[in-house]
Amino acid sequence: MITLGEYIVAKQNDFPEATGELSLLLSAIRLATKVVNREINKAGLVDIIGTTGIENIQGEVQQKMDLYANDTFKAALEARGEVCGVASEEEEDFITFNGKRSVNSKYVVLMDPLDGSSNIDVNVSVGTIFSIYRRISPLGGPVTLNDFLQPGSRQVAAGYVVYGSSTMLVYTTGHGVHGFTCDPSLGVFYLSHENIQIPEDGQIYSINEGNYLKFPDGVKKYLKFCQEIDSVSNRPYTSRYIGSLVSDFHRNLLKGGIYIYPSTASSPQGKLRLLYECNPMAFLVEQAGGSASDGFNRIMELKPTALHQRVPFFCGSRNMVADVQTMMEKYSS
Ligand code: AHM
Ligand code: MG
């Protein structure tokens, strides 16, 4: 039985140049995860569910747990002093930490503290997504917007937590993808899925088909392809869509599949955010042997221009992403 804390330290020892700062940062995330997990499990019991009535900066109604998770992750990251700034889906602008240790720390964190939170009051799994970069501004000086607008290929680490039938934390530091399952009686994460590999050919497609008429032609053609009968490629594929990115991604990562949130006629850039959702998932899926695209380009090579930028997202088993990209290029470019 290897715990997450032990695993992080063991991996750090593989790199003689490591200073331990990233390990401390990950342990701050682990602590916040436990606190949020405890509250989510109580969500049906206490008056913490429901909406605040306030809209976040994307005009979506914030759920109370969104705010709680946002505050908890911010507080844990600030207290540890290993992070000089944070950008969050729930905050309009990035946040600078001014503590003595923080200003000299080299990392920034980008996060979606509670993704899929509109599902929480119907007991559907939700998640936290995080992404870590080295700052590019000088140590000791102010954090700048450019520290956060780096392409996903520069991520140092990324991960997610799925608050599901079990709570799991899955992360990568660029050396494979590893999953840890929480023992709720002890509040300890144990290594349960070392070196996760996504099957190259999946059988599951995940998309909100209610938007079908608004999809680009390339996506419509791909959906028809998924539904065709073909014994060689084992089609039709299975359609599975929870509507909670972390859960849909997690299932597809383990079983093989593709998650698609394309551009639609009403949302030309899709719905998901490049910095808080797509880049971290792209890093994870590539580390597991899969791929992530905006329909034409590799997600992690896109140069971000704004904190809350959205992007069409095609992510999962490598051959499935290649198939849909071929159809996008043929019918939608
Ligand atoms: P959120 O960050 O506001 O929770 O929105 C992101 C969520 C994803 O978890 C999910 O995959 C997607 O929105 C579902 O959107 P839709 O309801 O349009 O299918
Ligand atoms: Mg989200």
GROMACS .gro file of C-alpha atoms and ligand atoms in nm:
model
  353
    1MET     CA    1   0.000   0.000   0.000
    2ILE     CA    2   0.172   0.318  -0.119
    3THR     CA    3   0.019   0.650  -0.024
    4LEU     CA    4   0.009   0.957  -0.247
    5GLY     CA    5   0.246   1.138  -0.010
    6GLU     CA    6   0.497   0.852  -0.022
    7TYR     CA    7   0.470   0.825  -0.398
    8ILE     CA    8   0.534   1.196  -0.453
    9VAL     CA    9   0.845   1.184  -0.234
   10ALA     CA   10   0.969   0.862  -0.399
   11LYS     CA   11   0.930   1.016  -0.746
   12GLN     CA   12   1.103   1.335  -0.635
   13ASN     CA   13   1.403   1.129  -0.528
   14ASP     CA   14   1.433   1.004  -0.890
   15PHE     CA   15   1.537   1.359  -0.985
   16PRO     CA   16   1.853   1.477  -0.811
   17GLU     CA   17   1.789   1.838  -0.916
   18ALA     CA   18   1.442   1.844  -0.756
   19THR     CA   19   1.410   2.093  -0.471
   20GLY     CA   20   1.094   1.950  -0.318
   21GLU     CA   21   0.885   2.257  -0.397
   22LEU     CA   22   0.664   2.074  -0.647
   23SER     CA   23   0.614   1.794  -0.396
   24LEU     CA   24   0.501   2.046  -0.133
   25LEU     CA   25   0.272   2.208  -0.386
   26LEU     CA   26   0.111   1.874  -0.472
   27SER     CA   27   0.064   1.801  -0.105
   28ALA     CA   28  -0.118   2.134  -0.065
   29ILE     CA   29  -0.353   2.024  -0.342
   30ARG     CA   30  -0.398   1.687  -0.173
   31LEU     CA   31  -0.497   1.860   0.153
   32ALA     CA   32  -0.751   2.089  -0.016
   33THR     CA   33  -0.893   1.788  -0.199
   34LYS     CA   34  -0.963   1.611   0.129
   35VAL     CA   35  -1.141   1.915   0.271
   36VAL     CA   36  -1.353   1.964  -0.042
   37ASN     CA   37  -1.425   1.591  -0.057
   38ARG     CA   38  -1.556   1.596   0.300
   39GLU     CA   39  -1.789   1.886   0.222
   40ILE     CA   40  -1.912   1.733  -0.104
   41ASN     CA   41  -2.000   1.414   0.076
   42LYS     CA   42  -2.208   1.621   0.317
   43ALA     CA   43  -2.368   1.826   0.041
   44GLY     CA   44  -2.701   1.651   0.068
   45LEU     CA   45  -2.708   1.699   0.444
   46VAL     CA   46  -2.620   2.057   0.505
   47ASP     CA   47  -2.744   2.378   0.361
   48ILE     CA   48  -2.448   2.422   0.134
   49ILE     CA   49  -2.595   2.302  -0.192
   50GLY     CA   50  -2.788   2.523  -0.426
   51THR     CA   51  -2.690   2.837  -0.605
   52THR     CA   52  -2.556   3.159  -0.459
   53GLY     CA   53  -2.760   3.356  -0.709
   54ILE     CA   54  -2.439   3.528  -0.820
   55GLU     CA   55  -2.317   3.480  -1.174
   56ASN     CA   56  -1.952   3.407  -1.237
   57ILE     CA   57  -1.770   3.606  -1.496
   58GLN     CA   58  -1.883   3.376  -1.776
   59GLY     CA   59  -2.244   3.454  -1.686
   60GLU     CA   60  -2.310   3.111  -1.539
   61VAL     CA   61  -2.479   3.078  -1.204
   62GLN     CA   62  -2.227   2.985  -0.935
   63GLN     CA   63  -2.312   2.700  -0.704
   64LYS     CA   64  -2.224   2.744  -0.338
   65MET     CA   65  -1.984   2.452  -0.347
   66ASP     CA   66  -1.796   2.622  -0.634
   67LEU     CA   67  -1.714   2.908  -0.403
   68TYR     CA   68  -1.626   2.679  -0.116
   69ALA     CA   69  -1.389   2.475  -0.334
   70ASN     CA   70  -1.235   2.788  -0.483
   71ASP     CA   71  -1.167   2.936  -0.138
   72THR     CA   72  -1.031   2.607  -0.003
   73PHE     CA   73  -0.783   2.552  -0.286
   74LYS     CA   74  -0.670   2.915  -0.278
   75ALA     CA   75  -0.616   2.904   0.098
   76ALA     CA   76  -0.422   2.576   0.087
   77LEU     CA   77  -0.199   2.698  -0.196
   78GLU     CA   78  -0.132   3.032  -0.029
   79ALA     CA   79  -0.056   2.877   0.310
   80ARG     CA   80   0.209   2.640   0.172
   81GLY     CA   81   0.396   2.928   0.008
   82GLU     CA   82   0.507   2.724  -0.295
   83VAL     CA   83   0.292   2.922  -0.540
   84CYS     CA   84   0.323   3.287  -0.637
   85GLY     CA   85  -0.016   3.316  -0.807
   86VAL     CA   86  -0.336   3.139  -0.901
   87ALA     CA   87  -0.587   3.173  -1.182
   88SER     CA   88  -0.925   3.012  -1.133
   89GLU     CA   89  -1.233   2.958  -1.344
   90GLU     CA   90  -1.423   3.126  -1.061
   91GLU     CA   91  -1.213   3.445  -1.054
   92GLU     CA   92  -1.218   3.723  -1.308
   93ASP     CA   93  -0.848   3.800  -1.276
   94PHE     CA   94  -0.548   3.607  -1.155
   95ILE     CA   95  -0.453   3.630  -0.788
   96THR     CA   96  -0.108   3.719  -0.658
   97PHE     CA   97   0.019   3.576  -0.330
   98ASN     CA   98   0.237   3.826  -0.150
   99GLY     CA   99   0.372   3.618   0.138
  100LYS     CA  100   0.750   3.613   0.187
  101ARG     CA  101   0.788   3.257   0.057
  102SER     CA  102   0.523   3.299  -0.213
  103VAL     CA  103   0.684   3.594  -0.393
  104ASN     CA  104   1.001   3.393  -0.438
  105SER     CA  105   0.830   3.075  -0.547
  106LYS     CA  106   0.853   2.963  -0.903
  107TYR     CA  107   0.512   2.807  -0.970
  108VAL     CA  108   0.169   2.931  -1.073
  109VAL     CA  109  -0.145   2.717  -1.053
  110LEU     CA  110  -0.448   2.731  -1.282
  111MET     CA  111  -0.760   2.551  -1.171
  112ASP     CA  112  -1.124   2.472  -1.213
  113PRO     CA  113  -1.199   2.415  -0.844
  114LEU     CA  114  -1.530   2.237  -0.899
  115ASP     CA  115  -1.609   2.131  -1.250
  116GLY     CA  116  -1.957   2.006  -1.335
  117SER     CA  117  -2.097   2.168  -1.024
  118SER     CA  118  -2.444   2.201  -1.173
  119ASN     CA  119  -2.462   1.823  -1.116
  120ILE     CA  120  -2.398   1.834  -0.744
  121ASP     CA  121  -2.754   1.865  -0.619
  122VAL     CA  122  -2.853   1.552  -0.814
  123ASN     CA  123  -2.567   1.346  -0.669
  124VAL     CA  124  -2.366   1.314  -0.990
  125SER     CA  125  -1.986   1.305  -0.970
  126VAL     CA  126  -1.802   1.636  -0.995
  127GLY     CA  127  -1.433   1.713  -1.007
  128THR     CA  128  -1.141   1.949  -0.956
  129ILE     CA  129  -0.892   2.014  -1.237
  130PHE     CA  130  -0.549   2.172  -1.184
  131SER     CA  131  -0.248   2.267  -1.388
  132ILE     CA  132   0.096   2.387  -1.276
  133TYR     CA  133   0.345   2.602  -1.468
  134ARG     CA  134   0.680   2.759  -1.391
  135ARG     CA  135   0.645   3.138  -1.387
  136ILE     CA  136   0.828   3.321  -1.663
  137SER     CA  137   0.850   3.656  -1.482
  138PRO     CA  138   1.152   3.708  -1.254
  139LEU     CA  139   1.141   3.557  -0.904
  140GLY     CA  140   1.065   3.812  -0.634
  141GLY     CA  141   0.887   4.049  -0.874
  142PRO     CA  142   0.514   4.071  -0.942
  143VAL     CA  143   0.337   3.782  -1.114
  144THR     CA  144   0.217   3.882  -1.460
  145LEU     CA  145  -0.062   3.775  -1.694
  146ASN     CA  146   0.199   3.614  -1.919
  147ASP     CA  147   0.286   3.370  -1.640
  148PHE     CA  148  -0.062   3.226  -1.690
  149LEU     CA  149  -0.091   3.253  -2.068
  150GLN     CA  150   0.163   2.984  -2.150
  151PRO     CA  151   0.093   2.704  -2.397
  152GLY     CA  152  -0.011   2.374  -2.239
  153SER     CA  153   0.311   2.212  -2.359
  154ARG     CA  154   0.488   2.404  -2.080
  155GLN     CA  155   0.288   2.245  -1.800
  156VAL     CA  156   0.501   2.101  -1.522
  157ALA     CA  157   0.217   1.897  -1.375
  158ALA     CA  158  -0.157   1.856  -1.413
  159GLY     CA  159  -0.427   1.647  -1.259
  160TYR     CA  160  -0.784   1.609  -1.151
  161VAL     CA  161  -0.986   1.478  -0.864
  162VAL     CA  162  -1.308   1.293  -0.928
  163TYR     CA  163  -1.547   1.300  -0.635
  164GLY     CA  164  -1.731   0.985  -0.740
  165SER     CA  165  -1.840   0.655  -0.595
  166SER     CA  166  -1.479   0.661  -0.479
  167THR     CA  167  -1.274   0.978  -0.465
  168MET     CA  168  -0.970   0.957  -0.688
  169LEU     CA  169  -0.680   1.187  -0.757
  170VAL     CA  170  -0.505   1.140  -1.090
  171TYR     CA  171  -0.196   1.339  -1.187
  172THR     CA  172   0.103   1.361  -1.414
  173THR     CA  173   0.434   1.541  -1.386
  174GLY     CA  174   0.525   1.439  -1.740
  175HIS     CA  175   0.634   1.088  -1.641
  176GLY     CA  176   0.316   0.887  -1.688
  177VAL     CA  177  -0.028   0.920  -1.532
  178HIS     CA  178  -0.093   0.781  -1.186
  179GLY     CA  179  -0.419   0.741  -0.997
  180PHE     CA  180  -0.483   0.727  -0.623
  181THR     CA  181  -0.803   0.621  -0.451
  182CYS     CA  182  -0.910   0.769  -0.119
  183ASP     CA  183  -0.983   0.543   0.175
  184PRO     CA  184  -1.262   0.749   0.334
  185SER     CA  185  -1.220   0.600   0.679
  186LEU     CA  186  -0.857   0.718   0.697
  187GLY     CA  187  -0.866   1.012   0.456
  188VAL     CA  188  -0.560   0.867   0.281
  189PHE     CA  189  -0.503   0.835  -0.093
  190TYR     CA  190  -0.350   0.500  -0.194
  191LEU     CA  191  -0.185   0.423  -0.526
  192SER     CA  192  -0.446   0.224  -0.719
  193HIS     CA  193  -0.368   0.293  -1.088
  194GLU     CA  194   0.000   0.326  -1.170
  195ASN     CA  195   0.100   0.429  -1.522
  196ILE     CA  196  -0.247   0.450  -1.676
  197GLN     CA  197  -0.256   0.390  -2.053
  198ILE     CA  198  -0.560   0.481  -2.260
  199PRO     CA  199  -0.645   0.221  -2.528
  200GLU     CA  200  -0.548   0.344  -2.876
  201ASP     CA  201  -0.886   0.240  -3.017
  202GLY     CA  202  -1.176   0.316  -2.789
  203GLN     CA  203  -1.540   0.217  -2.816
  204ILE     CA  204  -1.708   0.506  -2.633
  205TYR     CA  205  -1.802   0.850  -2.762
  206SER     CA  206  -1.911   1.127  -2.525
  207ILE     CA  207  -2.083   1.438  -2.657
  208ASN     CA  208  -2.396   1.640  -2.579
  209GLU     CA  209  -2.597   1.516  -2.877
  210GLY     CA  210  -2.881   1.753  -2.795
  211ASN     CA  211  -2.675   2.015  -2.979
  212TYR     CA  212  -2.649   1.795  -3.292
  213LEU     CA  213  -2.809   2.039  -3.534
  214LYS     CA  214  -2.560   2.310  -3.428
  215PHE     CA  215  -2.249   2.092  -3.476
  216PRO     CA  216  -1.995   2.144  -3.755
  217ASP     CA  217  -2.035   1.899  -4.047
  218GLY     CA  218  -1.713   1.716  -3.954
  219VAL     CA  219  -1.858   1.628  -3.612
  220LYS     CA  220  -2.192   1.521  -3.764
  221LYS     CA  221  -2.009   1.288  -4.006
  222TYR     CA  222  -1.802   1.143  -3.722
  223LEU     CA  223  -2.114   1.074  -3.513
  224LYS     CA  224  -2.270   0.890  -3.809
  225PHE     CA  225  -1.945   0.691  -3.839
  226CYS     CA  226  -1.963   0.600  -3.466
  227GLN     CA  227  -2.320   0.474  -3.516
  228GLU     CA  228  -2.256   0.265  -3.831
  229ILE     CA  229  -2.252  -0.113  -3.803
  230ASP     CA  230  -1.906  -0.255  -3.880
  231SER     CA  231  -1.786  -0.576  -3.721
  232VAL     CA  232  -1.418  -0.517  -3.804
  233SER     CA  233  -1.394  -0.195  -3.602
  234ASN     CA  234  -1.658  -0.309  -3.354
  235ARG     CA  235  -1.901  -0.033  -3.441
  236PRO     CA  236  -2.147   0.098  -3.344
  237TYR     CA  237  -1.961   0.255  -3.056
  238THR     CA  238  -2.132   0.320  -2.726
  239SER     CA  239  -2.259   0.666  -2.639
  240ARG     CA  240  -2.190   0.776  -2.279
  241TYR     CA  241  -2.227   1.136  -2.160
  242ILE     CA  242  -2.247   1.231  -1.793
  243GLY     CA  243  -2.214   1.603  -1.858
  244SER     CA  244  -1.939   1.631  -1.598
  245LEU     CA  245  -1.606   1.656  -1.779
  246VAL     CA  246  -1.390   1.494  -1.512
  247SER     CA  247  -1.619   1.189  -1.491
  248ASP     CA  248  -1.652   1.151  -1.867
  249PHE     CA  249  -1.278   1.195  -1.911
  250HIS     CA  250  -1.194   0.952  -1.631
  251ARG     CA  251  -1.413   0.676  -1.772
  252ASN     CA  252  -1.275   0.722  -2.123
  253LEU     CA  253  -0.917   0.728  -1.993
  254LEU     CA  254  -0.961   0.389  -1.828
  255LYS     CA  255  -1.182   0.223  -2.090
  256GLY     CA  256  -1.087   0.400  -2.413
  257GLY     CA  257  -1.307   0.656  -2.584
  258ILE     CA  258  -1.338   1.011  -2.706
  259TYR     CA  259  -1.482   1.320  -2.539
  260ILE     CA  260  -1.600   1.595  -2.772
  261TYR     CA  261  -1.721   1.946  -2.695
  262PRO     CA  262  -1.709   2.108  -3.040
  263SER     CA  263  -1.788   2.456  -3.157
  264THR     CA  264  -2.160   2.502  -3.207
  265ALA     CA  265  -2.355   2.755  -3.408
  266SER     CA  266  -2.432   2.945  -3.085
  267SER     CA  267  -2.087   2.896  -2.919
  268PRO     CA  268  -1.827   2.915  -3.197
  269GLN     CA  269  -1.544   2.847  -2.949
  270GLY     CA  270  -1.725   2.563  -2.773
  271LYS     CA  271  -1.781   2.572  -2.399
  272LEU     CA  272  -1.469   2.444  -2.227
  273ARG     CA  273  -1.184   2.667  -2.113
  274LEU     CA  274  -0.842   2.619  -2.262
  275LEU     CA  275  -0.647   2.701  -1.946
  276TYR     CA  276  -0.855   2.542  -1.671
  277GLU     CA  277  -1.001   2.238  -1.845
  278CYS     CA  278  -0.854   2.154  -2.186
  279ASN     CA  279  -0.480   2.197  -2.129
  280PRO     CA  280  -0.461   1.988  -1.812
  281MET     CA  281  -0.676   1.712  -1.965
  282ALA     CA  282  -0.465   1.726  -2.284
  283PHE     CA  283  -0.143   1.684  -2.084
  284LEU     CA  284  -0.290   1.388  -1.895
  285VAL     CA  285  -0.431   1.215  -2.203
  286GLU     CA  286  -0.105   1.255  -2.397
  287GLN     CA  287   0.093   1.116  -2.105
  288ALA     CA  288  -0.144   0.817  -2.113
  289GLY     CA  289  -0.082   0.766  -2.487
  290GLY     CA  290  -0.390   0.947  -2.620
  291SER     CA  291  -0.431   1.285  -2.785
  292ALA     CA  292  -0.622   1.612  -2.764
  293SER     CA  293  -0.710   1.850  -3.044
  294ASP     CA  294  -0.928   2.152  -3.119
  295GLY     CA  295  -1.039   1.969  -3.434
  296PHE     CA  296  -0.735   2.079  -3.634
  297ASN     CA  297  -0.444   2.151  -3.399
  298ARG     CA  298  -0.286   1.995  -3.093
  299ILE     CA  299  -0.443   2.159  -2.787
  300MET     CA  300  -0.112   2.195  -2.601
  301GLU     CA  301   0.043   2.399  -2.881
  302LEU     CA  302  -0.226   2.669  -2.882
  303LYS     CA  303  -0.098   3.006  -2.760
  304PRO     CA  304  -0.350   3.137  -2.505
  305THR     CA  305  -0.461   3.497  -2.544
  306ALA     CA  306  -0.699   3.535  -2.248
  307LEU     CA  307  -0.746   3.372  -1.909
  308HIS     CA  308  -1.100   3.254  -1.974
  309GLN     CA  309  -1.055   3.162  -2.341
  310ARG     CA  310  -1.272   2.876  -2.467
  311VAL     CA  311  -1.177   2.621  -2.728
  312PRO     CA  312  -1.341   2.328  -2.911
  313PHE     CA  313  -1.219   2.006  -2.751
  314PHE     CA  314  -1.165   1.655  -2.892
  315CYS     CA  315  -0.982   1.434  -2.647
  316GLY     CA  316  -0.921   1.065  -2.588
  317SER     CA  317  -0.799   0.750  -2.762
  318ARG     CA  318  -0.542   0.841  -3.024
  319ASN     CA  319  -0.706   0.673  -3.325
  320MET     CA  320  -1.049   0.812  -3.244
  321VAL     CA  321  -0.914   1.168  -3.223
  322ALA     CA  322  -0.728   1.111  -3.553
  323ASP     CA  323  -1.053   0.991  -3.721
  324VAL     CA  324  -1.258   1.290  -3.612
  325GLN     CA  325  -0.978   1.528  -3.704
  326THR     CA  326  -0.968   1.381  -4.055
  327MET     CA  327  -1.341   1.446  -4.088
  328MET     CA  328  -1.309   1.799  -3.949
  329GLU     CA  329  -1.038   1.874  -4.205
  330LYS     CA  330  -1.246   1.729  -4.487
  331TYR     CA  331  -1.590   1.873  -4.405
  332SER     CA  332  -1.540   2.169  -4.170
  333SER     CA  333  -1.232   2.363  -4.278
  334AHM     P1  334  -1.857   2.413  -1.563
  334AHM     O1  335  -1.709   2.437  -1.559
  334AHM     O2  336  -1.936   2.540  -1.557
  334AHM     O3  337  -1.902   2.310  -1.464
  334AHM     O4  338  -1.891   2.357  -1.712
  334AHM     C1  339  -1.817   2.254  -1.764
  334AHM     C2  340  -1.905   2.134  -1.778
  334AHM     C3  341  -1.826   2.009  -1.801
  334AHM     O5  342  -1.800   1.942  -1.681
  334AHM     C4  343  -1.918   1.929  -1.887
  334AHM     O6  344  -1.848   1.835  -1.963
  334AHM     C5  345  -1.986   2.033  -1.970
  334AHM     O7  346  -1.984   2.150  -1.893
  334AHM     C6  347  -2.127   1.995  -2.000
  334AHM     O8  348  -2.185   2.093  -2.078
  334AHM     P2  349  -2.328   2.070  -2.146
  334AHM     O9  350  -2.427   2.070  -2.033
  334AHM    O10  351  -2.344   2.184  -2.239
  334AHM    O11  352  -2.324   1.938  -2.218
  335MG      MG  353  -1.548   2.371  -1.550
   0.00000   0.00000   0.00000
